[in-house]
Short mmCIF file of C-alpha atoms in Angstrom, two decimals:
data_model
loop_
_atom_site.label_atom_id
_atom_site.label_comp_id
_atom_site.label_asym_id
_atom_site.label_seq_id
_atom_site.Cartn_x
_atom_site.Cartn_y
_atom_site.Cartn_z
CA MET A 1 -49.90 -23.82 46.99
CA ARG A 2 -46.37 -25.04 46.78
CA ASP A 3 -44.68 -25.99 43.65
CA PRO A 4 -45.84 -30.39 43.28
CA LEU A 5 -42.94 -31.12 41.26
CA ASN A 6 -39.41 -32.10 40.99
CA SER A 7 -37.68 -29.64 38.66
CA PHE A 8 -35.46 -32.05 37.76
CA ILE A 9 -38.06 -33.97 36.15
CA GLU A 10 -39.56 -31.02 34.71
CA ALA A 11 -36.59 -30.11 32.74
CA ILE A 12 -36.64 -33.07 30.68
CA PRO A 13 -38.08 -32.51 27.61
CA PRO A 14 -40.85 -34.64 26.25
CA SER A 15 -40.55 -37.35 24.01
CA GLY A 16 -40.15 -36.08 20.18
CA ILE A 17 -42.37 -38.95 19.33
CA ARG A 18 -45.18 -38.08 21.56
CA LYS A 19 -44.82 -34.74 20.20
CA PHE A 20 -45.65 -35.85 16.44
CA PHE A 21 -48.60 -38.07 17.68
CA ASP A 22 -50.29 -35.62 19.13
CA ILE A 23 -50.38 -34.00 15.90
CA VAL A 24 -50.91 -36.93 13.90
CA SER A 25 -54.00 -37.80 16.36
CA GLU A 26 -55.70 -34.61 15.10
CA MET A 27 -55.81 -35.67 11.27
CA LYS A 28 -58.62 -37.60 10.40
CA ASP A 29 -57.94 -40.70 8.09
CA ALA A 30 -54.06 -40.04 8.03
CA ILE A 31 -51.94 -42.60 6.81
CA SER A 32 -49.28 -43.66 9.26
CA LEU A 33 -45.60 -45.49 8.84
CA GLY A 34 -45.06 -44.31 12.34
CA VAL A 35 -45.74 -47.03 14.78
CA GLY A 36 -43.02 -48.84 16.65
CA GLU A 37 -44.65 -51.98 16.87
CA PRO A 38 -45.06 -55.40 14.60
CA ASP A 39 -48.29 -55.67 12.52
CA PHE A 40 -48.97 -59.15 13.13
CA ASP A 41 -51.17 -60.96 16.09
CA THR A 42 -49.60 -62.71 18.85
CA PRO A 43 -49.26 -66.02 17.32
CA TRP A 44 -52.74 -67.99 18.72
CA HIS A 45 -50.81 -70.48 20.10
CA VAL A 46 -49.29 -68.39 22.68
CA ARG A 47 -52.18 -66.25 23.04
CA GLU A 48 -53.91 -69.60 24.11
CA GLU A 49 -51.68 -70.52 26.68
CA GLY A 50 -52.34 -66.71 28.09
CA ILE A 51 -56.05 -67.99 28.11
CA TYR A 52 -55.49 -71.08 29.08
CA SER A 53 -53.40 -69.91 32.29
CA LEU A 54 -56.51 -67.52 33.16
CA GLU A 55 -59.07 -70.30 32.54
CA LYS A 56 -56.84 -72.33 35.47
CA GLY A 57 -56.72 -69.28 37.73
CA LYS A 58 -53.37 -68.65 37.60
CA THR A 59 -53.85 -64.85 38.47
CA PHE A 60 -51.56 -64.53 41.60
CA TYR A 61 -48.03 -62.86 42.06
CA THR A 62 -44.79 -64.78 40.31
CA SER A 63 -41.26 -64.60 41.80
CA ASN A 64 -39.79 -61.40 41.51
CA ALA A 65 -37.47 -62.77 39.17
CA GLY A 66 -40.61 -64.11 37.33
CA LEU A 67 -41.37 -67.60 36.71
CA LYS A 68 -39.25 -70.23 37.20
CA GLU A 69 -40.28 -71.85 33.94
CA LEU A 70 -40.21 -68.61 32.11
CA ARG A 71 -36.37 -67.85 33.31
CA THR A 72 -35.29 -71.67 32.14
CA GLU A 73 -37.12 -71.24 28.79
CA ILE A 74 -34.94 -67.88 28.39
CA GLY A 75 -32.28 -69.27 29.50
CA ALA A 76 -32.32 -72.32 26.74
CA PHE A 77 -33.56 -69.34 24.13
CA MET A 78 -30.41 -66.97 24.89
CA LYS A 79 -28.19 -70.28 24.25
CA ARG A 80 -29.94 -71.91 21.23
CA HIS A 81 -30.04 -68.01 19.60
CA TYR A 82 -26.79 -66.39 20.58
CA ASP A 83 -24.76 -68.90 22.44
CA LEU A 84 -25.31 -67.14 25.39
CA SER A 85 -25.21 -68.86 29.03
CA TYR A 86 -26.94 -67.53 31.76
CA ASP A 87 -28.17 -69.20 35.36
CA PRO A 88 -32.00 -68.76 35.59
CA GLU A 89 -31.40 -68.38 39.46
CA GLY A 90 -29.62 -65.23 39.62
CA GLU A 91 -28.91 -64.03 36.32
CA ILE A 92 -32.03 -63.26 34.29
CA ILE A 93 -34.77 -61.48 35.41
CA VAL A 94 -37.94 -61.29 33.81
CA THR A 95 -39.25 -57.07 33.30
CA VAL A 96 -42.51 -55.44 32.29
CA GLY A 97 -40.82 -55.13 28.80
CA GLY A 98 -37.55 -54.22 27.75
CA SER A 99 -38.09 -50.39 28.97
CA GLU A 100 -38.30 -51.61 32.60
CA ALA A 101 -35.14 -53.50 32.60
CA ILE A 102 -33.25 -50.62 30.89
CA ASP A 103 -34.37 -48.36 33.73
CA ILE A 104 -33.47 -50.55 36.52
CA CYS A 105 -30.41 -51.69 34.92
CA PHE A 106 -29.33 -47.84 34.64
CA ARG A 107 -30.59 -47.06 38.34
CA ALA A 108 -28.36 -50.02 39.56
CA MET A 109 -25.58 -49.32 38.13
CA LEU A 110 -24.93 -45.67 37.55
CA GLU A 111 -24.64 -42.07 39.91
CA LYS A 112 -23.89 -38.76 40.18
CA GLY A 113 -20.67 -38.07 38.34
CA ASP A 114 -21.06 -41.21 35.96
CA GLU A 115 -21.14 -40.69 32.44
CA VAL A 116 -23.10 -43.15 30.08
CA ILE A 117 -22.40 -43.24 26.30
CA ILE A 118 -25.04 -43.16 24.34
CA PRO A 119 -24.87 -43.38 20.33
CA GLU A 120 -27.44 -41.45 18.57
CA PRO A 121 -30.08 -41.71 16.58
CA CYS A 122 -31.75 -43.92 19.53
CA PHE A 123 -34.96 -44.64 21.07
CA VAL A 124 -36.37 -42.08 22.89
CA SER A 125 -35.99 -43.33 26.28
CA TYR A 126 -32.49 -43.80 27.01
CA LYS A 127 -31.32 -40.30 27.58
CA PRO A 128 -33.81 -39.23 29.93
CA CYS A 129 -33.44 -43.10 32.09
CA ALA A 130 -30.01 -41.88 32.13
CA ILE A 131 -30.72 -39.00 33.60
CA LEU A 132 -33.36 -40.16 36.09
CA ALA A 133 -30.56 -42.58 37.20
CA GLY A 134 -28.39 -39.16 38.19
CA ALA A 135 -25.97 -39.99 35.41
CA THR A 136 -24.86 -37.54 32.64
CA PRO A 137 -25.70 -38.84 29.24
CA VAL A 138 -22.58 -38.44 26.74
CA THR A 139 -24.38 -38.69 23.01
CA ILE A 140 -22.20 -39.78 19.92
CA PRO A 141 -23.72 -38.52 16.66
CA LEU A 142 -23.51 -41.70 14.73
CA GLN A 143 -22.79 -41.09 10.87
CA GLU A 144 -24.95 -42.47 7.80
CA LYS A 145 -21.52 -42.98 5.77
CA ASN A 146 -20.80 -45.87 8.47
CA HIS A 147 -23.88 -46.97 8.46
CA PHE A 148 -24.98 -45.67 11.57
CA ARG A 149 -22.31 -48.19 13.14
CA LEU A 150 -20.59 -47.05 16.43
CA THR A 151 -16.66 -46.95 15.22
CA PRO A 152 -14.05 -47.56 17.58
CA GLU A 153 -12.90 -44.05 16.74
CA GLU A 154 -16.19 -42.31 17.66
CA LEU A 155 -16.27 -44.39 20.90
CA LEU A 156 -12.67 -43.82 21.97
CA SER A 157 -13.09 -39.92 21.83
CA HIS A 158 -16.05 -39.84 24.10
CA ILE A 159 -14.57 -41.73 26.99
CA THR A 160 -13.39 -39.84 29.76
CA ASP A 161 -12.02 -40.72 33.26
CA ARG A 162 -16.22 -40.48 34.31
CA THR A 163 -17.21 -43.07 31.43
CA LYS A 164 -18.94 -46.19 33.22
CA LEU A 165 -21.14 -47.36 30.52
CA LEU A 166 -22.06 -48.01 26.99
CA PHE A 167 -25.43 -48.22 25.95
CA ILE A 168 -26.10 -49.85 22.45
CA SER A 169 -28.76 -50.93 20.76
CA TYR A 170 -28.54 -53.48 17.40
CA PRO A 171 -29.97 -54.04 15.88
CA ASN A 172 -31.44 -50.21 15.72
CA ASN A 173 -34.54 -48.55 16.18
CA PRO A 174 -34.67 -45.98 14.29
CA THR A 175 -31.70 -46.27 11.67
CA GLY A 176 -32.30 -50.11 11.42
CA ALA A 177 -28.67 -50.39 11.56
CA VAL A 178 -27.05 -53.38 12.47
CA MET A 179 -23.33 -54.22 14.12
CA GLU A 180 -22.07 -57.47 13.18
CA ARG A 181 -19.22 -59.48 14.84
CA GLU A 182 -16.12 -57.80 13.30
CA ASP A 183 -17.52 -54.53 14.29
CA LEU A 184 -18.60 -55.56 17.91
CA GLU A 185 -15.23 -57.15 18.62
CA LYS A 186 -13.10 -53.60 17.90
CA ILE A 187 -15.76 -51.92 20.44
CA ALA A 188 -15.56 -54.95 22.80
CA GLU A 189 -11.60 -54.28 22.99
CA ILE A 190 -11.91 -50.87 23.85
CA VAL A 191 -14.67 -51.75 26.23
CA ILE A 192 -12.27 -54.32 28.12
CA GLU A 193 -9.29 -51.91 27.77
CA LYS A 194 -10.87 -48.92 29.17
CA ASP A 195 -12.63 -51.35 32.00
CA LEU A 196 -16.03 -50.16 30.81
CA TYR A 197 -19.46 -51.88 31.19
CA VAL A 198 -22.35 -52.66 28.61
CA LEU A 199 -25.77 -52.24 28.29
CA SER A 200 -27.16 -53.70 25.24
CA ASP A 201 -30.71 -53.12 24.24
CA GLU A 202 -31.21 -56.29 21.80
CA ILE A 203 -35.11 -56.00 21.63
CA TYR A 204 -34.61 -56.16 17.56
CA SER A 205 -32.41 -58.88 17.96
CA GLU A 206 -34.84 -61.45 15.53
CA LEU A 207 -35.28 -59.16 13.07
CA SER A 208 -32.18 -59.12 11.43
CA TYR A 209 -31.78 -59.43 7.59
CA THR A 210 -28.18 -59.77 7.27
CA GLY A 211 -28.56 -63.35 6.85
CA LYS A 212 -26.37 -64.51 9.68
CA PRO A 213 -27.72 -65.21 13.33
CA HIS A 214 -27.80 -61.84 15.54
CA VAL A 215 -24.53 -61.22 17.26
CA SER A 216 -24.81 -60.18 21.03
CA ILE A 217 -21.68 -58.12 22.08
CA ALA A 218 -22.29 -60.65 25.57
CA SER A 219 -20.91 -63.27 23.59
CA LEU A 220 -17.55 -61.65 22.70
CA PRO A 221 -14.56 -63.20 24.43
CA GLY A 222 -14.29 -61.20 28.37
CA MET A 223 -17.69 -59.74 27.45
CA ARG A 224 -20.48 -61.43 29.00
CA ASP A 225 -19.46 -60.35 32.70
CA ARG A 226 -19.14 -56.68 31.82
CA THR A 227 -22.69 -56.54 29.67
CA ILE A 228 -26.31 -56.60 30.42
CA VAL A 229 -28.26 -58.19 28.21
CA VAL A 230 -31.79 -56.52 27.61
CA ASN A 231 -34.37 -58.35 25.07
CA GLY A 232 -38.02 -58.87 25.24
CA PHE A 233 -41.09 -60.24 23.58
CA SER A 234 -42.40 -57.27 22.19
CA LYS A 235 -41.05 -57.31 18.54
CA ALA A 236 -39.93 -60.81 17.95
CA PHE A 237 -43.61 -62.55 19.11
CA ALA A 238 -45.45 -59.65 18.12
CA MET A 239 -46.33 -58.98 21.82
CA THR A 240 -45.85 -55.58 22.46
CA GLY A 241 -48.70 -55.26 24.96
CA TRP A 242 -48.41 -58.24 26.81
CA ARG A 243 -45.34 -55.77 28.39
CA LEU A 244 -42.66 -58.75 28.87
CA GLY A 245 -39.34 -58.33 28.56
CA TYR A 246 -36.30 -59.58 30.24
CA ALA A 247 -32.56 -58.41 31.41
CA CYS A 248 -29.34 -60.96 31.49
CA GLY A 249 -26.09 -60.65 33.03
CA PRO A 250 -23.65 -60.88 35.85
CA LYS A 251 -25.30 -62.00 39.07
CA ARG A 252 -23.94 -58.88 41.16
CA VAL A 253 -25.77 -56.60 38.85
CA MET A 254 -28.79 -58.70 38.58
CA GLU A 255 -29.38 -58.75 42.18
CA GLN A 256 -29.10 -55.08 42.68
CA MET A 257 -31.76 -54.48 39.44
CA LEU A 258 -33.85 -57.29 40.96
CA LYS A 259 -34.09 -55.25 44.40
CA ILE A 260 -35.24 -52.00 42.50
CA HIS A 261 -37.59 -54.33 40.20
CA GLN A 262 -39.19 -55.82 43.69
CA PHE A 263 -39.92 -52.27 45.04
CA ALA A 264 -41.03 -50.81 42.14
CA ILE A 265 -42.74 -53.38 40.03
CA MET A 266 -43.25 -56.46 42.25
CA CYS A 267 -43.20 -59.05 39.30
CA ALA A 268 -44.18 -58.78 35.48
CA PRO A 269 -47.79 -59.88 34.77
CA THR A 270 -48.19 -63.21 35.29
CA THR A 271 -50.71 -63.76 32.41
CA SER A 272 -47.88 -62.64 29.84
CA GLN A 273 -45.19 -64.71 31.44
CA TYR A 274 -47.36 -68.10 30.98
CA ALA A 275 -48.05 -66.76 27.50
CA ALA A 276 -44.33 -66.18 27.17
CA VAL A 277 -43.09 -69.52 28.05
CA GLU A 278 -44.94 -70.94 25.14
CA ALA A 279 -43.65 -68.46 22.72
CA MET A 280 -40.19 -69.16 23.81
CA ARG A 281 -40.58 -72.72 23.68
CA ASN A 282 -42.21 -73.08 20.56
CA GLY A 283 -42.32 -70.06 18.83
CA ASP A 284 -38.92 -69.92 16.94
CA GLU A 285 -41.06 -70.92 13.42
CA ASP A 286 -43.18 -67.88 13.92
CA ILE A 287 -40.17 -65.40 14.33
CA ALA A 288 -38.78 -66.78 11.38
CA GLU A 289 -41.94 -66.22 9.29
CA MET A 290 -42.48 -62.77 10.59
CA ARG A 291 -38.69 -62.05 9.76
CA GLU A 292 -39.16 -63.26 6.12
CA SER A 293 -42.19 -61.05 5.72
CA TYR A 294 -40.55 -58.10 7.03
CA ASP A 295 -37.39 -58.72 4.89
CA GLN A 296 -39.62 -58.51 2.23
CA ARG A 297 -41.13 -55.40 2.92
CA ARG A 298 -37.66 -53.64 3.89
CA ARG A 299 -36.48 -54.90 0.25
CA TYR A 300 -39.69 -53.27 -1.51
CA LEU A 301 -39.68 -50.09 0.53
CA LEU A 302 -35.81 -49.74 -0.15
CA ASP A 303 -36.17 -50.38 -4.14
CA THR A 304 -39.07 -47.90 -4.08
CA PHE A 305 -36.94 -45.04 -2.41
CA ALA A 306 -34.08 -45.79 -5.06
CA GLU A 307 -36.45 -45.34 -7.47
CA MET A 308 -37.87 -41.89 -5.89
CA GLY A 309 -34.59 -40.84 -5.94
CA VAL A 310 -34.12 -40.61 -2.19
CA PRO A 311 -31.35 -42.24 -0.65
CA CYS A 312 -31.52 -44.48 2.07
CA PHE A 313 -28.75 -46.65 3.39
CA PRO A 314 -29.43 -50.51 3.25
CA ALA A 315 -30.72 -51.19 6.80
CA GLN A 316 -30.65 -54.59 7.88
CA GLY A 317 -32.28 -54.73 10.71
CA ALA A 318 -35.51 -54.05 12.95
CA PHE A 319 -38.36 -52.56 10.90
CA TYR A 320 -36.98 -49.11 10.01
CA LEU A 321 -35.69 -47.48 7.21
CA PHE A 322 -34.08 -44.48 7.79
CA PRO A 323 -34.16 -42.15 4.59
CA CYS A 324 -32.22 -39.21 4.10
CA ILE A 325 -34.40 -35.97 2.73
CA LYS A 326 -31.44 -33.56 3.14
CA GLN A 327 -31.70 -32.85 -0.83
CA PHE A 328 -35.23 -30.97 -0.04
CA GLY A 329 -33.44 -28.04 2.16
CA MET A 330 -35.89 -29.02 4.93
CA SER A 331 -35.34 -29.88 8.52
CA SER A 332 -37.05 -33.66 9.44
CA GLU A 333 -39.69 -31.81 11.25
CA GLU A 334 -40.93 -29.20 8.43
CA PHE A 335 -40.66 -32.55 5.82
CA ALA A 336 -42.71 -34.49 8.12
CA THR A 337 -45.12 -32.20 8.67
CA LYS A 338 -45.76 -30.77 5.02
CA LEU A 339 -46.05 -34.76 4.35
CA LEU A 340 -48.75 -35.22 7.13
CA GLU A 341 -50.53 -31.84 6.03
CA GLU A 342 -50.15 -32.39 1.89
CA GLN A 343 -50.68 -35.91 1.70
CA LYS A 344 -51.77 -37.31 5.18
CA VAL A 345 -49.03 -39.55 5.65
CA ALA A 346 -47.50 -40.03 9.02
CA VAL A 347 -43.71 -40.57 9.36
CA VAL A 348 -41.75 -39.66 12.53
CA PRO A 349 -38.86 -37.11 11.92
CA GLY A 350 -35.24 -38.42 12.30
CA SER A 351 -34.33 -35.60 14.93
CA ALA A 352 -36.97 -37.17 17.50
CA PHE A 353 -34.21 -39.33 17.80
CA GLY A 354 -31.26 -37.37 18.58
CA ASP A 355 -29.75 -34.53 16.97
CA SER A 356 -27.84 -36.50 14.52
CA GLY A 357 -31.40 -38.01 13.04
CA GLU A 358 -31.44 -34.51 11.66
CA GLY A 359 -31.92 -34.97 7.89
CA PHE A 360 -33.68 -38.44 8.09
CA LEU A 361 -37.06 -39.81 8.37
CA ARG A 362 -37.93 -43.12 10.67
CA ILE A 363 -40.15 -45.25 8.09
CA SER A 364 -41.62 -48.18 9.80
CA TYR A 365 -42.75 -50.90 7.78
CA ALA A 366 -44.68 -52.75 10.25
CA TYR A 367 -47.31 -52.70 7.63
CA SER A 368 -49.21 -54.89 4.87
CA LEU A 369 -47.68 -54.52 1.35
CA ARG A 370 -51.02 -53.25 0.54
CA ASP A 371 -50.96 -49.93 3.20
CA LEU A 372 -47.13 -49.71 2.52
CA LYS A 373 -47.93 -49.10 -1.27
CA LYS A 374 -50.42 -46.25 -0.96
CA ALA A 375 -48.33 -44.74 1.62
CA MET A 376 -45.37 -44.86 -0.49
CA GLU A 377 -47.22 -43.28 -3.69
CA LYS A 378 -48.51 -40.72 -1.75
CA ILE A 379 -44.64 -39.71 -0.47
CA ARG A 380 -43.80 -40.14 -4.20
CA LEU A 381 -46.86 -37.28 -4.96
CA PHE A 382 -45.16 -34.90 -2.04
CA VAL A 383 -41.39 -35.64 -3.29
CA ASP A 384 -42.55 -35.08 -7.39
CA GLY A 385 -44.53 -31.83 -5.81
CA LEU A 386 -40.91 -30.38 -3.94
CA ARG A 387 -38.95 -30.98 -6.95
CA GLU A 388 -41.53 -28.93 -9.24
CA LYS A 389 -41.57 -26.27 -6.84
CA GLU A 390 -37.74 -26.39 -6.82
CA GLY A 391 -37.79 -26.27 -10.77
CA LYS A 392 -40.26 -23.23 -10.76
CA MET B 1 -36.61 -68.19 -5.66
CA ARG B 2 -39.53 -70.72 -6.81
CA ASP B 3 -40.86 -71.65 -3.29
CA LYS B 4 -40.68 -67.53 -1.96
CA ILE B 5 -42.80 -66.98 -5.28
CA LEU B 6 -45.47 -69.64 -4.65
CA ALA B 7 -45.56 -68.49 -0.98
CA ILE B 8 -46.39 -64.90 -1.85
CA LEU B 9 -48.56 -65.57 -4.51
CA GLU B 10 -50.84 -68.21 -2.89
CA LYS B 11 -51.52 -65.37 -0.40
CA ASN B 12 -51.90 -62.64 -2.88
CA ALA B 13 -52.49 -63.57 -6.55
CA ARG B 14 -52.97 -60.20 -7.70
CA ILE B 15 -49.52 -59.22 -7.18
CA ASP B 16 -47.60 -56.81 -9.48
CA PRO B 17 -44.37 -58.80 -10.59
CA LYS B 18 -42.59 -56.01 -10.15
CA ASP B 19 -43.44 -55.45 -6.47
CA LEU B 20 -43.20 -59.38 -5.92
CA ALA B 21 -39.24 -59.08 -7.65
CA SER B 22 -38.95 -56.03 -5.07
CA LEU B 23 -40.18 -58.60 -2.28
CA ILE B 24 -37.62 -61.30 -3.27
CA GLY B 25 -35.05 -58.95 -4.20
CA GLU B 26 -35.05 -60.75 -7.59
CA GLN B 27 -34.87 -59.11 -11.09
CA GLU B 28 -38.90 -58.79 -12.73
CA GLU B 29 -37.93 -60.68 -15.88
CA GLU B 30 -37.00 -63.42 -13.79
CA VAL B 31 -39.53 -63.68 -11.90
CA ARG B 32 -42.00 -63.07 -14.65
CA LYS B 33 -40.15 -66.48 -16.50
CA GLU B 34 -40.43 -67.99 -13.41
CA ILE B 35 -44.45 -67.61 -12.85
CA GLU B 36 -44.85 -68.48 -16.59
CA ARG B 37 -42.71 -71.95 -16.06
CA LEU B 38 -44.79 -72.85 -12.75
CA GLU B 39 -48.09 -72.03 -15.04
CA ASP B 40 -46.74 -74.50 -17.74
CA GLU B 41 -45.86 -77.05 -15.06
CA GLY B 42 -49.03 -76.93 -14.02
CA ILE B 43 -47.87 -75.93 -10.45
CA ILE B 44 -49.81 -73.04 -10.64
CA CYS B 45 -53.18 -74.29 -11.44
CA GLY B 46 -55.17 -71.11 -11.50
CA TYR B 47 -55.87 -67.96 -9.75
CA HIS B 48 -58.88 -68.02 -7.75
CA THR B 49 -60.95 -64.50 -6.28
CA MET B 50 -62.51 -65.11 -3.10
CA VAL B 51 -65.85 -63.61 -3.12
CA ASN B 52 -68.42 -63.43 -0.04
CA TRP B 53 -71.38 -63.77 -2.09
CA SER B 54 -73.61 -63.53 1.27
CA LYS B 55 -72.67 -59.94 0.95
CA THR B 56 -74.25 -59.37 -2.57
CA ASP B 57 -77.44 -59.54 -3.71
CA LEU B 58 -76.92 -63.21 -5.40
CA GLU B 59 -78.41 -65.99 -4.11
CA LYS B 60 -76.07 -68.68 -3.69
CA ALA B 61 -75.98 -71.84 -1.63
CA ASP B 62 -73.04 -74.12 -1.01
CA ALA B 63 -73.27 -77.77 0.41
CA PHE B 64 -70.79 -80.36 1.25
CA ILE B 65 -71.55 -83.73 0.33
CA GLU B 66 -70.19 -86.91 1.31
CA VAL B 67 -70.38 -89.95 -1.24
CA LYS B 68 -69.92 -93.39 -0.78
CA VAL B 69 -69.30 -95.32 -3.87
CA THR B 70 -68.10 -98.87 -5.29
CA PRO B 71 -64.89 -98.71 -6.84
CA GLN B 72 -64.45 -100.19 -10.01
CA ARG B 73 -61.80 -102.45 -11.03
CA GLY B 74 -58.80 -101.23 -12.90
CA VAL B 75 -59.87 -97.91 -12.47
CA GLY B 76 -60.36 -97.66 -8.65
CA PHE B 77 -62.02 -94.47 -7.59
CA ASP B 78 -61.01 -92.11 -10.58
CA GLN B 79 -63.81 -92.92 -13.06
CA ILE B 80 -66.41 -92.21 -10.40
CA ALA B 81 -64.91 -88.85 -9.66
CA GLU B 82 -64.10 -87.88 -12.76
CA ARG B 83 -68.03 -88.44 -13.92
CA ILE B 84 -68.74 -86.19 -10.66
CA TRP B 85 -66.24 -83.09 -11.51
CA GLN B 86 -67.62 -82.76 -15.03
CA TYR B 87 -70.75 -81.21 -13.48
CA PRO B 88 -70.22 -77.15 -13.25
CA GLU B 89 -72.05 -77.48 -10.08
CA VAL B 90 -69.13 -79.15 -8.12
CA THR B 91 -66.70 -76.92 -6.96
CA SER B 92 -64.22 -79.15 -5.32
CA ILE B 93 -63.79 -83.09 -4.95
CA TYR B 94 -61.79 -85.21 -2.77
CA LEU B 95 -61.13 -88.52 -2.23
CA ILE B 96 -60.90 -88.92 1.66
CA SER B 97 -60.41 -91.70 4.21
CA GLY B 98 -63.21 -92.89 6.56
CA ASN B 99 -67.08 -93.67 6.11
CA PHE B 100 -67.32 -92.35 2.59
CA ASP B 101 -65.39 -91.84 -0.10
CA PHE B 102 -65.38 -88.43 -1.75
CA ALA B 103 -65.98 -85.15 -0.37
CA VAL B 104 -67.90 -83.04 -2.75
CA PHE B 105 -68.68 -79.29 -2.53
CA ILE B 106 -71.25 -78.05 -4.45
CA GLN B 107 -72.51 -74.47 -4.97
CA GLY B 108 -76.09 -73.77 -6.89
CA LYS B 109 -78.61 -70.88 -6.71
CA SER B 110 -80.49 -72.26 -3.90
CA MET B 111 -81.09 -74.88 -1.53
CA ARG B 112 -83.53 -76.67 -3.65
CA GLU B 113 -81.42 -76.57 -6.69
CA VAL B 114 -78.58 -77.97 -4.85
CA ALA B 115 -80.94 -80.59 -3.37
CA MET B 116 -82.19 -81.53 -6.57
CA PHE B 117 -78.41 -81.76 -8.03
CA VAL B 118 -77.90 -84.57 -5.36
CA SER B 119 -80.85 -86.67 -5.88
CA GLU B 120 -81.08 -86.19 -9.61
CA LYS B 121 -77.58 -86.26 -10.73
CA LEU B 122 -75.37 -87.11 -7.98
CA SER B 123 -76.85 -90.10 -6.57
CA THR B 124 -77.92 -91.65 -9.80
CA ILE B 125 -73.95 -92.25 -11.29
CA ASP B 126 -73.45 -95.98 -11.17
CA GLY B 127 -71.35 -96.97 -8.45
CA VAL B 128 -72.55 -94.09 -6.11
CA LEU B 129 -74.09 -96.06 -3.07
CA SER B 130 -75.51 -93.44 -0.99
CA THR B 131 -74.88 -89.54 0.00
CA SER B 132 -75.17 -87.42 3.28
CA THR B 133 -75.60 -83.71 2.48
CA GLN B 134 -74.37 -80.87 4.91
CA PHE B 135 -75.92 -77.45 3.79
CA ILE B 136 -73.19 -74.57 4.62
CA LEU B 137 -74.72 -72.00 6.46
CA LYS B 138 -72.00 -69.64 7.38
CA LYS B 139 -68.37 -69.47 5.87
CA TYR B 140 -65.65 -68.31 8.81
CA LYS B 141 -62.70 -69.51 7.00
CA GLU B 142 -61.83 -70.70 3.18
CA GLN B 143 -58.53 -71.04 1.84
CA GLY B 144 -56.61 -69.55 5.21
CA THR B 145 -58.76 -66.38 5.18
CA VAL B 146 -61.17 -65.38 7.94
CA ILE B 147 -64.31 -64.20 6.03
CA GLU B 148 -65.34 -61.22 8.02
CA ALA B 149 -64.97 -57.40 7.64
CA PRO B 150 -61.38 -56.38 7.30
CA LYS B 151 -59.86 -55.90 10.64
CA LYS B 152 -59.16 -52.54 11.85
CA ASP B 153 -55.54 -51.13 12.57
CA GLU B 154 -56.02 -50.42 16.74
CA ARG B 155 -52.15 -49.47 17.03
CA ILE B 156 -51.92 -45.93 18.06
CA LEU B 157 -50.55 -43.71 14.96
CA VAL B 158 -46.75 -43.03 16.13
CA SER B 159 -44.90 -44.90 18.43
#
């Protein structure tokens, strides 16, 4: 038989998260701090709208770009939360999660020879999606000493004549890092000077604990027409399973993204879109409540790691901490595997998110305080055990 | 700090003050003192364990009783309410609007015991005009908590 596969695809390594997932699934009664989704249920009033839409038989395709009603609400939400203005006609596409938006954005903008700058550690899908689009990903290893923010120097030193797109994602998965207005301004300056575009994955934008609202790089002067903003419902509204996201950007790019979306997807799930209208209209309070809860757990975990003597930079976003385990002289993967074997606690090795994540762990706090306490006690036992062994 | 402490304690009265302090980014000592002040001021009136008695061997019968009364000059409803709340069988009593004046919740060992209480004690109080007893057959949600087996985390372990 002939080789059925595209050798290009075969060459892409599988997700590092996936690899660890396979190990964890083998383990019975493991406690996991490995999830990347909220522990809350979708707010009931949102679910109810989804149910009503089904009852009323709203089970047909929507327009390719998504329900007009939803795009209008997304426009209003972007204005209200981030002071961004997008025309629901032509500048907003409703997608199947933020993931699809990233994929079609890469494919619409990049071609062979183009370089896309991707700061790491980052979520596992960006690099493969850039490769699938035919482009060359250029990664920047971010530094803990900069709190995993992208610095102007780091950016400048990775720009070449072929650089077309800068990819950023703040608040960040896996580090929990945020970038504030002043940080973004310096990046925007370079982007404009070097005539680049930005794809900004802001899926965690509502989960920022700086006390100030999230700043989108698109809202900085001169950046709106150079930026495609990707966001979605999964994290802010606890709607991961509904598979709903959106992209906003200049019409010229969105038109081509819509073309791919139309051919590959047709439209995002209709039921999810109806539920999402309700989320956008009446969900601000739900977001605030969940944000407060995450923030509390974040503080609790930071204190607990500090007590353990495991350094952890004070992450201010998403629902992850990224503690440094270099003192134990093990790789992230070794540490995570041993922790799983000895104490049955699953965390994701930082190296799954890029080489610069080596020496770190991703700890999710999308869990109840009760679960977090249990898991942290086990991590403490594990760490104490390691230190004892070293002492001997 | 006060509002945050109350919001957390309302849902989890057993939380360790050290953890509570950590959650809201305050000092443990400060949090302990604030809780004490809240207790002294009667803002925190008590701590209560929710028990799903139907899962135990102990028999309990709960009833919700609407009570109509004649308010008394000078003291209105309060004096009759006090007469009613004195009984240890009464777990809650509220003054309500509508056709009745009080909503009274009663817990006894059996339906018979509760029925006897209503006919012999409650109905005979001076000023009580009529009562309407509803036995509670099943509790679904109480104090904001859904009463059923704890929900299982169905999320995939690593994502």
